[in-house]
Amino acid sequence: MTKDIEVTEHHGGSSEYAAKDYHDPPPAPLFDAEELTKWSFYRALIAEFVATLLFLYVTVLTVIGYKSQTDPKLDLDQCGGVGILGIAWAFGGMIFILVYCTAGISGGHINPAVTFGLFLARKVSLVRAVGYMVAQCLGAICGVGLVKAFQSSYYNRYGGGANELADGYNKGTGLGAEIIGTFVLVYTVFSATDPKRSARDSHVPVLAPLPIGFAVFMVHLATIPITGTGINPARSFGAAVIYNNEKAWDDQWIFWVGPFIGAFAAAVYHQFVLRAGAIKALGSFRSNA
């Protein structure tokens, strides 16, 4: 396979040719109606639905289990249960597992904010992005619904795993936490799946789902005390739909606006600053002129 040739133009007008040892995939079309006729598209939707269902089922059960084991009204050991550390591990670990399982089928998004960021970077088409977001939200609703069906008494008593702004924090703080947390996650997704990084670090067998899962873990450690950690609109929406609590709905906008802003910032930073997309586009325009 021949390597791509990259042209670097210097101030003196001379050009230097350098071989690229990686290949950027072509940008996805903005609207690709042909995808609707392919089984691979619907298979990817099913994979996103099932993955998000499993993600919400395991993680919400973990949250409710921790609260039930440390309920002061039951005179239990307050040091019992998995703790915040265990909850963070549950979210990060499930993302690692599910991204690993579904990456080859759907890309392993499992999060509308991730899908939105990849759409902005032209990694997926509008048709696929919208389809993924719908599948993710439906999967989240079904996953939390299973938790309520199996443990209805605990579910209602311990908050249903719904994201709500914690007492003592204003909405601006909660929004900022969601923006920064999602930026960390989506930035990690871009970096872990960057073909340039894969080529440069080919001697280091880094599994892409691993840093993504760790990013989710670390963000949960930082933001669980503030918002319960959303950084995933489907996760927050699914829990709010099944729990159907007024405060969960009042705070719901934070868990959509924050992650989408964070994903937008991460996409712009990675594509136009780190990968110099704006400079390359300008160079292409100048050469064509």
PDB file of N, CA and C in Angstrom, residues 14-77:
ATOM      1  N   SER A  14       9.004  27.196  -1.729  1.00  0.00           N
ATOM      2  CA  SER A  14       9.356  25.815  -1.996  1.00  0.00           C
ATOM      3  C   SER A  14       8.382  24.895  -1.280  1.00  0.00           C
ATOM      4  N   SER A  15       8.268  23.704  -1.783  1.00  0.00           N
ATOM      5  CA  SER A  15       7.376  22.722  -1.171  1.00  0.00           C
ATOM      6  C   SER A  15       8.165  21.504  -0.759  1.00  0.00           C
ATOM      7  N   GLU A  16       7.745  20.926   0.348  1.00  0.00           N
ATOM      8  CA  GLU A  16       8.424  19.741   0.856  1.00  0.00           C
ATOM      9  C   GLU A  16       7.408  18.604   0.909  1.00  0.00           C
ATOM     10  N   TYR A  17       7.801  17.471   0.384  1.00  0.00           N
ATOM     11  CA  TYR A  17       6.893  16.330   0.329  1.00  0.00           C
ATOM     12  C   TYR A  17       7.253  15.356   1.445  1.00  0.00           C
ATOM     13  N   ALA A  18       6.242  15.031   2.238  1.00  0.00           N
ATOM     14  CA  ALA A  18       6.456  14.093   3.349  1.00  0.00           C
ATOM     15  C   ALA A  18       5.413  12.991   3.280  1.00  0.00           C
ATOM     16  N   ALA A  19       5.853  11.776   3.461  1.00  0.00           N
ATOM     17  CA  ALA A  19       4.945  10.638   3.406  1.00  0.00           C
ATOM     18  C   ALA A  19       4.157  10.527   4.705  1.00  0.00           C
ATOM     19  N   LYS A  20       2.843  10.347   4.558  1.00  0.00           N
ATOM     20  CA  LYS A  20       1.996  10.143   5.735  1.00  0.00           C
ATOM     21  C   LYS A  20       1.873   8.646   5.979  1.00  0.00           C
ATOM     22  N   ASP A  21       2.001   8.250   7.245  1.00  0.00           N
ATOM     23  CA  ASP A  21       1.863   6.835   7.570  1.00  0.00           C
ATOM     24  C   ASP A  21       0.484   6.529   8.142  1.00  0.00           C
ATOM     25  N   TYR A  22      -0.497   7.358   7.813  1.00  0.00           N
ATOM     26  CA  TYR A  22      -1.867   7.108   8.250  1.00  0.00           C
ATOM     27  C   TYR A  22      -2.808   7.592   7.156  1.00  0.00           C
ATOM     28  N   HIS A  23      -4.055   7.169   7.242  1.00  0.00           N
ATOM     29  CA  HIS A  23      -5.043   7.522   6.225  1.00  0.00           C
ATOM     30  C   HIS A  23      -6.300   8.014   6.928  1.00  0.00           C
ATOM     31  N   ASP A  24      -6.659   9.259   6.704  1.00  0.00           N
ATOM     32  CA  ASP A  24      -7.898   9.802   7.242  1.00  0.00           C
ATOM     33  C   ASP A  24      -9.065   9.288   6.422  1.00  0.00           C
ATOM     34  N   PRO A  25     -10.094   8.757   7.066  1.00  0.00           N
ATOM     35  CA  PRO A  25     -11.268   8.325   6.293  1.00  0.00           C
ATOM     36  C   PRO A  25     -11.949   9.523   5.666  1.00  0.00           C
ATOM     37  N   PRO A  26     -12.594   9.341   4.535  1.00  0.00           N
ATOM     38  CA  PRO A  26     -13.283  10.474   3.895  1.00  0.00           C
ATOM     39  C   PRO A  26     -14.433  10.959   4.778  1.00  0.00           C
ATOM     40  N   PRO A  27     -14.759  12.245   4.741  1.00  0.00           N
ATOM     41  CA  PRO A  27     -15.854  12.753   5.574  1.00  0.00           C
ATOM     42  C   PRO A  27     -17.182  12.143   5.167  1.00  0.00           C
ATOM     43  N   ALA A  28     -17.999  11.888   6.164  1.00  0.00           N
ATOM     44  CA  ALA A  28     -19.321  11.323   5.886  1.00  0.00           C
ATOM     45  C   ALA A  28     -20.198  12.381   5.228  1.00  0.00           C
ATOM     46  N   PRO A  29     -21.076  11.987   4.325  1.00  0.00           N
ATOM     47  CA  PRO A  29     -21.983  12.967   3.712  1.00  0.00           C
ATOM     48  C   PRO A  29     -22.940  13.528   4.759  1.00  0.00           C
ATOM     49  N   LEU A  30     -23.367  14.757   4.565  1.00  0.00           N
ATOM     50  CA  LEU A  30     -24.279  15.364   5.518  1.00  0.00           C
ATOM     51  C   LEU A  30     -25.585  14.586   5.600  1.00  0.00           C
ATOM     52  N   PHE A  31     -26.128  14.235   4.451  1.00  0.00           N
ATOM     53  CA  PHE A  31     -27.382  13.479   4.418  1.00  0.00           C
ATOM     54  C   PHE A  31     -27.221  12.344   3.421  1.00  0.00           C
ATOM     55  N   ASP A  32     -27.302  11.120   3.918  1.00  0.00           N
ATOM     56  CA  ASP A  32     -27.112   9.950   3.066  1.00  0.00           C
ATOM     57  C   ASP A  32     -28.347   9.065   3.165  1.00  0.00           C
ATOM     58  N   ALA A  33     -29.323   9.311   2.299  1.00  0.00           N
ATOM     59  CA  ALA A  33     -30.575   8.562   2.331  1.00  0.00           C
ATOM     60  C   ALA A  33     -30.356   7.086   1.995  1.00  0.00           C
ATOM     61  N   GLU A  34     -29.264   6.788   1.298  1.00  0.00           N
ATOM     62  CA  GLU A  34     -29.002   5.400   0.914  1.00  0.00           C
ATOM     63  C   GLU A  34     -28.781   4.510   2.134  1.00  0.00           C
ATOM     64  N   GLU A  35     -28.343   5.107   3.237  1.00  0.00           N
ATOM     65  CA  GLU A  35     -28.137   4.321   4.456  1.00  0.00           C
ATOM     66  C   GLU A  35     -29.417   3.640   4.916  1.00  0.00           C
ATOM     67  N   LEU A  36     -30.539   4.275   4.645  1.00  0.00           N
ATOM     68  CA  LEU A  36     -31.821   3.730   5.083  1.00  0.00           C
ATOM     69  C   LEU A  36     -32.169   2.421   4.388  1.00  0.00           C
ATOM     70  N   THR A  37     -31.475   2.097   3.315  1.00  0.00           N
ATOM     71  CA  THR A  37     -31.748   0.857   2.578  1.00  0.00           C
ATOM     72  C   THR A  37     -30.776  -0.265   2.951  1.00  0.00           C
ATOM     73  N   LYS A  38     -29.863   0.005   3.878  1.00  0.00           N
ATOM     74  CA  LYS A  38     -28.831  -0.977   4.211  1.00  0.00           C
ATOM     75  C   LYS A  38     -29.102  -1.640   5.555  1.00  0.00           C
ATOM     76  N   TRP A  39     -28.928  -2.964   5.588  1.00  0.00           N
ATOM     77  CA  TRP A  39     -29.116  -3.702   6.836  1.00  0.00           C
ATOM     78  C   TRP A  39     -28.076  -3.297   7.876  1.00  0.00           C
ATOM     79  N   SER A  40     -26.879  -2.938   7.448  1.00  0.00           N
ATOM     80  CA  SER A  40     -25.831  -2.561   8.398  1.00  0.00           C
ATOM     81  C   SER A  40     -26.243  -1.358   9.243  1.00  0.00           C
ATOM     82  N   PHE A  41     -27.041  -0.458   8.662  1.00  0.00           N
ATOM     83  CA  PHE A  41     -27.523   0.713   9.402  1.00  0.00           C
ATOM     84  C   PHE A  41     -28.462   0.285  10.517  1.00  0.00           C
ATOM     85  N   TYR A  42     -29.399  -0.599  10.221  1.00  0.00           N
ATOM     86  CA  TYR A  42     -30.361  -1.041  11.232  1.00  0.00           C
ATOM     87  C   TYR A  42     -29.691  -1.950  12.262  1.00  0.00           C
ATOM     88  N   ARG A  43     -28.717  -2.701  11.826  1.00  0.00           N
ATOM     89  CA  ARG A  43     -27.943  -3.510  12.781  1.00  0.00           C
ATOM     90  C   ARG A  43     -27.214  -2.609  13.765  1.00  0.00           C
ATOM     91  N   ALA A  44     -26.679  -1.501  13.280  1.00  0.00           N
ATOM     92  CA  ALA A  44     -26.002  -0.547  14.160  1.00  0.00           C
ATOM     93  C   ALA A  44     -26.984   0.082  15.143  1.00  0.00           C
ATOM     94  N   LEU A  45     -28.200   0.399  14.686  1.00  0.00           N
ATOM     95  CA  LEU A  45     -29.216   0.956  15.583  1.00  0.00           C
ATOM     96  C   LEU A  45     -29.567  -0.040  16.688  1.00  0.00           C
ATOM     97  N   ILE A  46     -29.695  -1.305  16.321  1.00  0.00           N
ATOM     98  CA  ILE A  46     -29.998  -2.338  17.318  1.00  0.00           C
ATOM     99  C   ILE A  46     -28.862  -2.439  18.334  1.00  0.00           C
ATOM    100  N   ALA A  47     -27.629  -2.377  17.840  1.00  0.00           N
ATOM    101  CA  ALA A  47     -26.469  -2.462  18.733  1.00  0.00           C
ATOM    102  C   ALA A  47     -26.448  -1.285  19.707  1.00  0.00           C
ATOM    103  N   GLU A  48     -26.756  -0.079  19.230  1.00  0.00           N
ATOM    104  CA  GLU A  48     -26.793   1.100  20.107  1.00  0.00           C
ATOM    105  C   GLU A  48     -27.924   0.979  21.125  1.00  0.00           C
ATOM    106  N   PHE A  49     -29.068   0.486  20.693  1.00  0.00           N
ATOM    107  CA  PHE A  49     -30.207   0.315  21.592  1.00  0.00           C
ATOM    108  C   PHE A  49     -29.871  -0.664  22.712  1.00  0.00           C
ATOM    109  N   VAL A  50     -29.375  -1.831  22.350  1.00  0.00           N
ATOM    110  CA  VAL A  50     -29.080  -2.865  23.340  1.00  0.00           C
ATOM    111  C   VAL A  50     -27.953  -2.420  24.271  1.00  0.00           C
ATOM    112  N   ALA A  51     -26.917  -1.801  23.714  1.00  0.00           N
ATOM    113  CA  ALA A  51     -25.791  -1.362  24.538  1.00  0.00           C
ATOM    114  C   ALA A  51     -26.232  -0.319  25.560  1.00  0.00           C
ATOM    115  N   THR A  52     -27.059   0.637  25.151  1.00  0.00           N
ATOM    116  CA  THR A  52     -27.521   1.664  26.085  1.00  0.00           C
ATOM    117  C   THR A  52     -28.465   1.067  27.121  1.00  0.00           C
ATOM    118  N   LEU A  53     -29.284   0.102  26.711  1.00  0.00           N
ATOM    119  CA  LEU A  53     -30.151  -0.600  27.665  1.00  0.00           C
ATOM    120  C   LEU A  53     -29.316  -1.279  28.752  1.00  0.00           C
ATOM    121  N   LEU A  54     -28.316  -2.024  28.346  1.00  0.00           N
ATOM    122  CA  LEU A  54     -27.466  -2.722  29.320  1.00  0.00           C
ATOM    123  C   LEU A  54     -26.703  -1.735  30.201  1.00  0.00           C
ATOM    124  N   PHE A  55     -26.240  -0.649  29.600  1.00  0.00           N
ATOM    125  CA  PHE A  55     -25.508   0.373  30.351  1.00  0.00           C
ATOM    126  C   PHE A  55     -26.369   0.952  31.468  1.00  0.00           C
ATOM    127  N   LEU A  56     -27.596   1.338  31.146  1.00  0.00           N
ATOM    128  CA  LEU A  56     -28.482   1.919  32.163  1.00  0.00           C
ATOM    129  C   LEU A  56     -28.916   0.882  33.186  1.00  0.00           C
ATOM    130  N   TYR A  57     -29.161  -0.332  32.744  1.00  0.00           N
ATOM    131  CA  TYR A  57     -29.608  -1.369  33.681  1.00  0.00           C
ATOM    132  C   TYR A  57     -28.564  -1.618  34.771  1.00  0.00           C
ATOM    133  N   VAL A  58     -27.337  -1.836  34.381  1.00  0.00           N
ATOM    134  CA  VAL A  58     -26.286  -2.156  35.347  1.00  0.00           C
ATOM    135  C   VAL A  58     -25.953  -0.948  36.221  1.00  0.00           C
ATOM    136  N   THR A  59     -25.815   0.224  35.616  1.00  0.00           N
ATOM    137  CA  THR A  59     -25.367   1.390  36.379  1.00  0.00           C
ATOM    138  C   THR A  59     -26.438   1.908  37.337  1.00  0.00           C
ATOM    139  N   VAL A  60     -27.688   1.968  36.890  1.00  0.00           N
ATOM    140  CA  VAL A  60     -28.756   2.431  37.782  1.00  0.00           C
ATOM    141  C   VAL A  60     -28.963   1.443  38.923  1.00  0.00           C
ATOM    142  N   LEU A  61     -28.857   0.151  38.641  1.00  0.00           N
ATOM    143  CA  LEU A  61     -28.930  -0.844  39.718  1.00  0.00           C
ATOM    144  C   LEU A  61     -27.819  -0.639  40.736  1.00  0.00           C
ATOM    145  N   THR A  62     -26.638  -0.280  40.252  1.00  0.00           N
ATOM    146  CA  THR A  62     -25.512  -0.035  41.152  1.00  0.00           C
ATOM    147  C   THR A  62     -25.794   1.168  42.054  1.00  0.00           C
ATOM    148  N   VAL A  63     -26.322   2.242  41.479  1.00  0.00           N
ATOM    149  CA  VAL A  63     -26.639   3.442  42.253  1.00  0.00           C
ATOM    150  C   VAL A  63     -27.692   3.136  43.315  1.00  0.00           C
ATOM    151  N   ILE A  64     -28.754   2.465  42.927  1.00  0.00           N
ATOM    152  CA  ILE A  64     -29.832   2.152  43.870  1.00  0.00           C
ATOM    153  C   ILE A  64     -29.342   1.186  44.946  1.00  0.00           C
ATOM    154  N   GLY A  65     -28.529   0.212  44.547  1.00  0.00           N
ATOM    155  CA  GLY A  65     -27.980  -0.729  45.521  1.00  0.00           C
ATOM    156  C   GLY A  65     -27.118  -0.034  46.561  1.00  0.00           C
ATOM    157  N   TYR A  66     -26.310   0.919  46.121  1.00  0.00           N
ATOM    158  CA  TYR A  66     -25.460   1.665  47.065  1.00  0.00           C
ATOM    159  C   TYR A  66     -26.314   2.463  48.047  1.00  0.00           C
ATOM    160  N   LYS A  67     -27.357   3.137  47.535  1.00  0.00           N
ATOM    161  CA  LYS A  67     -28.205   3.933  48.417  1.00  0.00           C
ATOM    162  C   LYS A  67     -28.968   3.064  49.405  1.00  0.00           C
ATOM    163  N   SER A  68     -29.364   1.882  48.975  1.00  0.00           N
ATOM    164  CA  SER A  68     -30.087   0.992  49.887  1.00  0.00           C
ATOM    165  C   SER A  68     -29.174   0.423  50.968  1.00  0.00           C
ATOM    166  N   GLN A  69     -27.907   0.234  50.649  1.00  0.00           N
ATOM    167  CA  GLN A  69     -26.956  -0.324  51.613  1.00  0.00           C
ATOM    168  C   GLN A  69     -26.459   0.715  52.609  1.00  0.00           C
ATOM    169  N   THR A  70     -26.666   1.992  52.318  1.00  0.00           N
ATOM    170  CA  THR A  70     -26.188   3.046  53.220  1.00  0.00           C
ATOM    171  C   THR A  70     -27.326   3.919  53.721  1.00  0.00           C
ATOM    172  N   ASP A  71     -28.557   3.418  53.661  1.00  0.00           N
ATOM    173  CA  ASP A  71     -29.722   4.174  54.119  1.00  0.00           C
ATOM    174  C   ASP A  71     -29.656   4.359  55.632  1.00  0.00           C
ATOM    175  N   PRO A  72     -29.548   5.605  56.123  1.00  0.00           N
ATOM    176  CA  PRO A  72     -29.454   5.818  57.570  1.00  0.00           C
ATOM    177  C   PRO A  72     -30.702   5.387  58.328  1.00  0.00           C
ATOM    178  N   LYS A  73     -31.851   5.335  57.654  1.00  0.00           N
ATOM    179  CA  LYS A  73     -33.086   4.922  58.310  1.00  0.00           C
ATOM    180  C   LYS A  73     -33.103   3.435  58.645  1.00  0.00           C
ATOM    181  N   LEU A  74     -32.255   2.668  57.974  1.00  0.00           N
ATOM    182  CA  LEU A  74     -32.224   1.222  58.191  1.00  0.00           C
ATOM    183  C   LEU A  74     -31.146   0.802  59.169  1.00  0.00           C
ATOM    184  N   ASP A  75     -30.437   1.779  59.733  1.00  0.00           N
ATOM    185  CA  ASP A  75     -29.386   1.510  60.720  1.00  0.00           C
ATOM    186  C   ASP A  75     -28.360   0.510  60.182  1.00  0.00           C
ATOM    187  N   LEU A  76     -27.906   0.765  58.966  1.00  0.00           N
ATOM    188  CA  LEU A  76     -26.911  -0.105  58.341  1.00  0.00           C
ATOM    189  C   LEU A  76     -25.527   0.521  58.448  1.00  0.00           C
ATOM    190  N   ASP A  77     -24.516  -0.246  58.095  1.00  0.00           N
ATOM    191  CA  ASP A  77     -23.148   0.243  58.103  1.00  0.00           C
ATOM    192  C   ASP A  77     -22.990   1.325  57.031  1.00  0.00           C
TER     193      ASP A  77
END
